[in-house]
Coordinates of C-alpha atoms in Angstrom, one line a residue:
M6 CA 101.9 22.9 109.7
I7 CA 100.2 19.5 108.6
N8 CA 97.6 21.4 106.3
E9 CA 100.4 23.0 104.4
E10 CA 102.5 20.1 104.5
S11 CA 99.5 18.4 102.3
Y12 CA 98.8 21.7 100.6
W13 CA 103.3 21.0 99.1
D14 CA 102.7 17.1 99.1
G15 CA 100.2 18.2 96.6
I16 CA 102.2 20.5 94.7
A17 CA 105.1 17.9 94.5
A18 CA 102.8 15.0 93.2
Q19 CA 102.2 17.8 89.8
Y20 CA 106.4 16.1 89.2
D21 CA 107.7 13.2 87.8
V22 CA 110.8 12.2 89.0
A23 CA 112.4 9.4 87.9
P24 CA 112.6 6.9 90.6
G25 CA 115.6 5.2 92.6
Y26 CA 117.4 8.5 94.2
V27 CA 116.9 12.0 95.5
N28 CA 116.9 14.4 92.7
L29 CA 119.0 17.8 94.9
E30 CA 120.4 19.1 92.2
H31 CA 118.0 21.2 90.6
G32 CA 119.8 24.3 89.7
Y33 CA 120.7 23.5 85.8
F34 CA 117.2 23.4 85.0
G35 CA 114.1 23.0 86.8
A36 CA 111.7 20.0 85.8
M37 CA 108.2 20.9 84.1
A38 CA 105.0 20.2 85.9
R39 CA 102.9 18.1 84.6
P40 CA 100.4 20.6 83.4
V41 CA 103.9 22.6 81.2
M42 CA 104.2 19.5 80.3
E43 CA 101.2 18.6 78.6
E44 CA 101.4 22.3 77.0
Y45 CA 104.9 21.5 75.8
K46 CA 103.6 18.3 73.9
R47 CA 100.9 20.3 72.6
Q48 CA 103.0 23.0 71.3
I49 CA 105.5 20.6 69.7
E50 CA 102.7 18.8 68.3
L51 CA 101.4 22.4 67.1
L52 CA 105.0 23.4 65.7
N53 CA 105.5 19.7 63.7
T54 CA 102.1 20.0 61.7
S55 CA 101.8 23.4 60.9
N56 CA 105.1 23.6 60.2
T57 CA 106.6 26.2 58.5
R58 CA 103.7 28.0 57.7
F59 CA 103.0 28.8 61.1
L60 CA 106.6 30.0 61.9
R61 CA 106.2 32.6 59.4
E62 CA 102.9 33.5 59.3
D63 CA 101.7 33.0 63.1
Y64 CA 105.0 32.4 65.6
D65 CA 106.5 36.4 64.5
P66 CA 105.0 38.4 65.0
K67 CA 101.7 37.4 67.0
S68 CA 102.4 34.4 69.3
S69 CA 105.9 34.8 70.1
E70 CA 104.5 38.7 71.2
T71 CA 102.0 37.6 73.3
V72 CA 104.7 35.6 75.3
R73 CA 106.6 38.6 75.8
A74 CA 103.9 40.6 77.0
R75 CA 103.6 38.4 79.8
I76 CA 106.8 37.5 80.7
A77 CA 106.9 41.5 80.5
A78 CA 104.0 41.6 83.0
A79 CA 105.7 39.3 85.1
V80 CA 108.6 40.7 86.0
G81 CA 107.5 43.7 85.6
C82 CA 108.5 46.2 83.1
D83 CA 107.4 47.0 79.7
A84 CA 107.6 44.4 77.0
E85 CA 109.4 46.5 74.8
E86 CA 112.3 46.8 76.9
I87 CA 113.2 42.5 76.7
A88 CA 114.1 39.7 74.0
L89 CA 113.7 36.7 74.1
T90 CA 116.8 34.4 74.1
R91 CA 117.5 30.8 75.0
G92 CA 118.5 31.1 78.2
A93 CA 120.9 33.6 80.3
T94 CA 124.2 32.9 78.9
E95 CA 123.1 34.0 75.6
A96 CA 121.4 37.2 76.9
L97 CA 124.3 38.2 79.4
R98 CA 126.8 37.2 76.5
H99 CA 125.4 40.1 74.2
L100 CA 124.7 42.4 77.6
I101 CA 128.4 42.2 78.0
F102 CA 130.2 42.1 74.1
S103 CA 128.1 44.8 72.9
Y104 CA 127.6 47.0 75.5
R105 CA 129.2 50.7 73.9
P106 CA 130.4 53.0 76.5
L107 CA 133.5 50.5 77.5
Q108 CA 136.8 52.4 75.8
A109 CA 140.2 51.0 75.7
G110 CA 141.8 51.6 79.4
D111 CA 138.6 51.4 81.6
T112 CA 138.4 48.8 84.1
V113 CA 135.6 46.1 84.3
M114 CA 135.4 44.0 87.2
L115 CA 133.7 40.7 88.7
S116 CA 133.8 38.5 91.7
D117 CA 134.7 34.7 92.2
V118 CA 130.6 34.2 92.6
D119 CA 130.1 34.9 89.3
Y120 CA 128.3 32.1 86.7
D121 CA 131.9 30.3 85.3
S122 CA 130.6 31.5 81.1
M123 CA 129.9 34.8 82.2
T124 CA 133.3 35.4 83.9
R125 CA 134.9 34.2 81.0
A126 CA 133.5 36.7 78.9
M127 CA 134.7 39.3 81.4
H128 CA 138.0 38.8 81.1
A129 CA 137.7 38.2 77.0
L130 CA 137.0 42.1 77.2
R131 CA 140.7 42.6 78.1
E132 CA 142.0 41.8 74.2
L133 CA 138.3 42.1 72.7
R134 CA 138.4 46.2 74.1
G135 CA 141.4 46.8 75.5
A136 CA 139.5 46.6 78.9
E137 CA 141.6 45.6 82.4
V138 CA 140.2 42.9 84.1
V139 CA 139.8 42.6 87.8
Q140 CA 138.4 40.0 89.7
I141 CA 137.7 40.4 93.5
S142 CA 137.0 37.5 96.0
L143 CA 134.5 37.7 98.2
P144 CA 134.7 36.3 101.9
E145 CA 133.2 32.8 102.7
A146 CA 130.1 32.8 104.1
P147 CA 130.3 36.7 104.3
T148 CA 127.8 39.2 105.9
T149 CA 125.5 41.8 103.8
Q150 CA 128.3 44.4 105.1
A151 CA 131.1 42.7 104.4
I152 CA 130.1 42.2 100.7
L153 CA 129.4 46.1 100.2
D154 CA 132.7 46.6 101.6
A155 CA 134.6 44.2 99.4
Y156 CA 132.8 46.4 96.4
A157 CA 133.3 49.9 98.2
Q158 CA 137.2 48.9 98.8
A159 CA 137.6 47.3 95.1
F160 CA 135.7 50.6 93.8
D161 CA 138.0 53.4 95.3
A162 CA 141.5 50.9 94.6
H163 CA 140.1 51.3 90.6
P164 CA 138.6 54.3 89.9
R165 CA 138.9 53.7 86.5
T166 CA 136.3 51.2 86.9
R167 CA 133.2 51.7 84.0
L168 CA 131.2 47.5 84.1
L169 CA 130.1 46.0 86.8
L170 CA 129.0 42.1 86.6
L171 CA 126.8 41.2 89.5
T172 CA 125.1 38.2 90.4
H173 CA 122.2 37.7 92.1
V174 CA 122.6 34.4 93.3
S175 CA 125.2 32.5 92.9
H176 CA 125.6 29.4 91.0
K177 CA 128.5 28.2 93.1
T178 CA 127.1 29.2 96.7
G179 CA 123.8 30.0 96.7
Q180 CA 124.9 33.4 97.8
L181 CA 122.0 36.2 97.6
M182 CA 123.8 39.5 97.1
P183 CA 122.9 43.0 97.4
V184 CA 122.8 43.5 94.3
A185 CA 120.1 46.7 94.3
E186 CA 122.6 48.4 97.1
L187 CA 125.5 47.5 94.8
A188 CA 124.3 48.7 91.5
E189 CA 123.5 52.1 93.8
M190 CA 126.6 52.3 94.8
A191 CA 128.2 51.9 91.3
R192 CA 126.0 54.1 89.7
A193 CA 127.3 56.6 92.2
R194 CA 130.8 56.3 90.9
G195 CA 130.0 56.4 87.2
I196 CA 129.8 52.6 86.6
D197 CA 127.0 50.8 84.8
T198 CA 126.4 47.0 86.7
I199 CA 124.9 43.7 84.5
C200 CA 123.1 41.5 86.3
D201 CA 123.1 37.4 86.2
A202 CA 119.6 37.1 87.4
A203 CA 119.6 33.2 86.0
Q204 CA 119.4 31.5 89.0
S205 CA 117.4 34.1 90.9
W206 CA 113.6 34.6 89.5
G207 CA 111.4 31.9 90.3
Q208 CA 114.0 31.4 93.4
I209 CA 113.6 34.8 94.9
D210 CA 110.4 36.7 94.9
F211 CA 111.0 40.4 93.2
K212 CA 110.6 42.5 89.7
V213 CA 113.1 44.0 87.8
G214 CA 113.2 47.6 89.5
D215 CA 114.4 46.0 92.4
L216 CA 117.7 45.1 90.8
Q217 CA 118.7 48.6 90.0
S218 CA 120.7 47.1 87.4
D219 CA 119.5 48.4 83.8
F220 CA 121.0 46.2 82.4
A221 CA 120.3 41.8 82.9
G222 CA 119.8 38.6 81.8
F223 CA 117.5 36.0 82.8
N224 CA 116.4 31.9 82.5
L225 CA 112.6 30.9 82.8
H226 CA 114.1 27.0 82.7
K227 CA 115.0 27.4 86.1
W228 CA 112.7 28.5 88.5
M229 CA 110.2 29.1 86.7
G230 CA 110.2 25.6 85.3
A231 CA 109.6 26.4 81.3
P232 CA 110.9 24.3 79.2
L233 CA 115.2 23.6 78.3
G234 CA 115.9 26.9 76.2
V235 CA 113.6 29.7 77.2
G236 CA 115.1 33.6 78.7
F237 CA 115.5 36.9 78.5
M238 CA 117.3 39.7 77.7
Y239 CA 116.4 42.9 79.4
I240 CA 117.7 46.6 78.8
R241 CA 116.0 49.7 80.4
K242 CA 114.4 51.6 77.5
E243 CA 116.3 54.8 78.2
R244 CA 119.8 52.4 78.4
L245 CA 119.1 50.8 74.9
D246 CA 121.5 52.7 72.7
D247 CA 124.5 51.6 74.7
I248 CA 123.6 48.3 73.6
A249 CA 125.2 47.6 70.1
I250 CA 123.0 45.8 67.2
D251 CA 123.6 42.4 66.8
P252 CA 125.8 42.5 62.8
S253 CA 124.4 39.2 62.0
G254 CA 120.8 40.0 61.8
D255 CA 118.8 42.4 59.9
R256 CA 114.9 41.4 61.0
Y257 CA 114.1 44.4 63.7
A258 CA 114.4 48.4 63.3
P259 CA 117.3 49.8 65.2
H260 CA 115.3 51.1 67.9
D261 CA 114.1 47.5 69.0
I262 CA 115.6 45.9 71.5
R263 CA 115.4 42.7 69.5
A264 CA 117.6 44.1 67.1
R265 CA 120.4 43.0 70.0
T266 CA 120.0 39.9 69.6
N267 CA 120.2 37.0 67.1
T268 CA 119.2 33.2 67.4
G269 CA 118.1 32.1 64.3
T270 CA 115.5 29.5 64.1
T271 CA 114.5 28.2 67.6
N272 CA 112.7 26.2 69.2
T273 CA 109.2 27.5 69.3
A274 CA 107.5 25.3 71.4
N275 CA 109.4 26.1 74.1
V276 CA 108.5 29.9 74.1
L277 CA 105.0 29.1 73.7
S278 CA 104.4 26.6 76.5
V279 CA 106.1 29.4 78.8
P280 CA 102.5 30.6 80.3
A281 CA 101.6 27.8 80.8
A282 CA 104.6 27.9 83.5
L283 CA 104.1 31.2 84.5
D284 CA 100.5 29.8 85.5
F285 CA 101.7 26.8 87.3
H286 CA 104.5 30.0 89.4
D287 CA 101.3 32.4 89.7
A288 CA 98.6 29.6 91.2
I289 CA 101.5 29.1 93.8
G290 CA 102.4 32.3 94.2
G291 CA 105.7 34.1 94.1
A292 CA 106.3 34.4 97.7
R293 CA 105.0 31.3 98.9
K294 CA 107.0 29.7 96.5
A295 CA 110.3 31.2 97.7
A296 CA 109.3 31.1 101.3
R297 CA 108.8 26.8 100.5
L298 CA 112.2 26.7 98.8
R299 CA 114.0 28.7 101.8
R300 CA 111.9 25.9 104.2
L301 CA 113.4 23.4 101.9
R302 CA 116.6 24.7 102.3
D303 CA 116.8 24.8 106.2
R304 CA 115.5 21.7 106.6
W305 CA 118.5 20.2 106.6
V306 CA 120.9 22.7 107.0
E307 CA 119.2 23.6 111.2
Q308 CA 120.4 19.9 111.1
V309 CA 123.9 20.0 110.3
R310 CA 125.1 23.6 111.5
G311 CA 127.7 22.7 113.9
L312 CA 128.6 20.0 112.7
P313 CA 132.8 20.1 113.3
G314 CA 134.0 18.4 109.9
L315 CA 131.3 20.6 107.6
Q316 CA 131.4 23.9 106.4
L317 CA 128.3 25.7 105.1
L318 CA 128.9 28.5 102.4
V319 CA 126.3 31.2 102.9
R320 CA 125.0 32.4 106.6
D321 CA 121.1 32.0 107.8
E322 CA 119.6 35.5 108.2
A323 CA 116.9 35.9 105.6
E324 CA 119.3 38.5 103.4
A325 CA 121.7 35.2 102.7
C326 CA 120.3 33.1 100.2
G327 CA 117.5 31.8 99.1
G328 CA 117.1 27.8 98.1
I329 CA 120.1 27.3 97.2
T330 CA 123.5 26.4 99.4
S331 CA 126.7 24.9 99.4
F332 CA 129.3 23.0 101.7
R333 CA 132.6 21.7 101.5
L334 CA 134.0 18.8 104.4
A335 CA 136.7 21.2 106.3
G336 CA 140.4 21.0 105.1
Q337 CA 138.8 20.0 101.8
A338 CA 138.6 22.0 99.0
S339 CA 139.7 21.2 95.4
W340 CA 137.8 20.1 93.0
E341 CA 138.7 16.3 92.9
E342 CA 137.7 16.5 96.7
N343 CA 134.1 18.0 96.4
Q344 CA 133.6 15.7 93.2
A345 CA 134.7 12.6 94.7
L346 CA 132.3 13.7 97.8
A347 CA 129.1 14.4 95.7
R348 CA 129.6 10.4 94.4
R349 CA 129.8 9.5 97.1
L350 CA 126.4 11.0 98.3
L351 CA 124.7 9.4 95.4
D352 CA 126.6 5.9 95.4
D353 CA 126.2 5.6 99.2
F354 CA 123.1 7.6 100.3
G355 CA 121.0 7.9 96.4
I356 CA 121.5 11.6 96.6
F357 CA 122.0 13.6 94.0
T358 CA 124.3 16.5 93.9
V359 CA 126.6 18.6 92.2
A360 CA 130.1 19.9 92.9
R361 CA 130.9 23.7 92.2
K362 CA 134.2 25.3 91.3
G363 CA 135.7 28.9 91.0
L364 CA 135.4 30.1 94.5
A365 CA 138.6 31.6 95.5
S366 CA 138.3 29.4 98.3
G367 CA 137.6 26.0 96.9
A368 CA 135.5 24.0 95.6
C369 CA 132.4 22.7 97.5
V370 CA 129.2 20.8 96.6
R371 CA 125.6 22.5 95.6
V372 CA 122.4 21.5 97.1
T373 CA 119.1 23.2 95.1
P374 CA 116.0 21.5 96.6
A375 CA 112.9 21.9 94.1
L376 CA 109.1 21.9 94.5
S377 CA 109.4 18.0 93.6
N378 CA 110.8 17.2 96.9
R379 CA 109.8 16.8 100.1
L380 CA 111.2 17.4 103.8
A381 CA 112.2 13.9 103.6
D382 CA 114.3 14.2 101.3
L383 CA 116.1 16.8 103.1
D384 CA 116.2 15.0 106.2
Q385 CA 117.9 11.9 103.9
L386 CA 120.7 14.6 103.3
A387 CA 121.0 15.9 106.7
S388 CA 121.2 12.3 107.7
A389 CA 124.2 11.5 105.2
L390 CA 126.0 14.3 106.2
K391 CA 125.9 13.2 109.7
V392 CA 127.8 10.4 108.8
I393 CA 130.0 12.2 106.6
A394 CA 131.5 14.5 108.8
G395 CA 131.3 12.8 111.6

């Protein structure tokens, strides 16, 4: 264990962190490791000095295609199945609004653990496409079987369901969803799934095929540690025609997945820094990184589970979560109470977290450690929670 912790201390030392507080809110975006930051600086300088000639003659198609191919190899698909975006939100928005098979009167389904922006996008299909919208509520701290049962019951109750939004790892609770099993259940009923993998790739070790979903949106600036503003959209090649072409673009042929997006002129320096982020990730190893994030999560949860005044919103089984876990104080489920709790953790104990809302059971506080954290950081959180909940 000493040697293992020495290794992770060395990894943590690759991140430059602000002094004076413990950051346990890395779910918004992940800090770049120092080698990635240095590459990003180099790419910014290249972009600024080479300017428009670089953009017109080198970036697209040569440089961007190299990055696209590298991402595809890492996630386990063909390069022609992904299009670069500025994040998962942009990718998922395109997939939801441009899903062609949806007809007026069809039902679209989502749950209370889904991301707020995607929830609003799904609800917008009522007005935009004439769809019926069903939002289900999952049990608190559910077992895998309870999740599967909740969706099966919802499918049976709404036989006209055509499109299902699934979130691989919930940004609200940290719940790891059985997306492959749910996608297979949905497919057997003629339901397509769009998978939100914004919080999972890099936190959980998997390939896109493991999701069993034909459509998905990914981030690279969260758990993969690329600069802010990089993600991608995945469409299985056989399903490309089921996502409409973006009417505002004309750069790509209709059979090209990139015709389904139009991000305009973007910050190419962040895209060209992605290989450095993938290099850093690969040097550690996806499975080893996932195990470390889970170790950091377990470090504080094991010390506070069972406190009578504390509710943990995910279970401890291996299939239940990765590195993220949310909590609330017993009987305190309002947004204001959980904002105040996050503020108290920072003001009184020097620990930065974030309050989340949107669950049927109420608001909560999310804890999101990263590779820049050490075990002592999680011990500090556990000690604080013992005081607060005790």
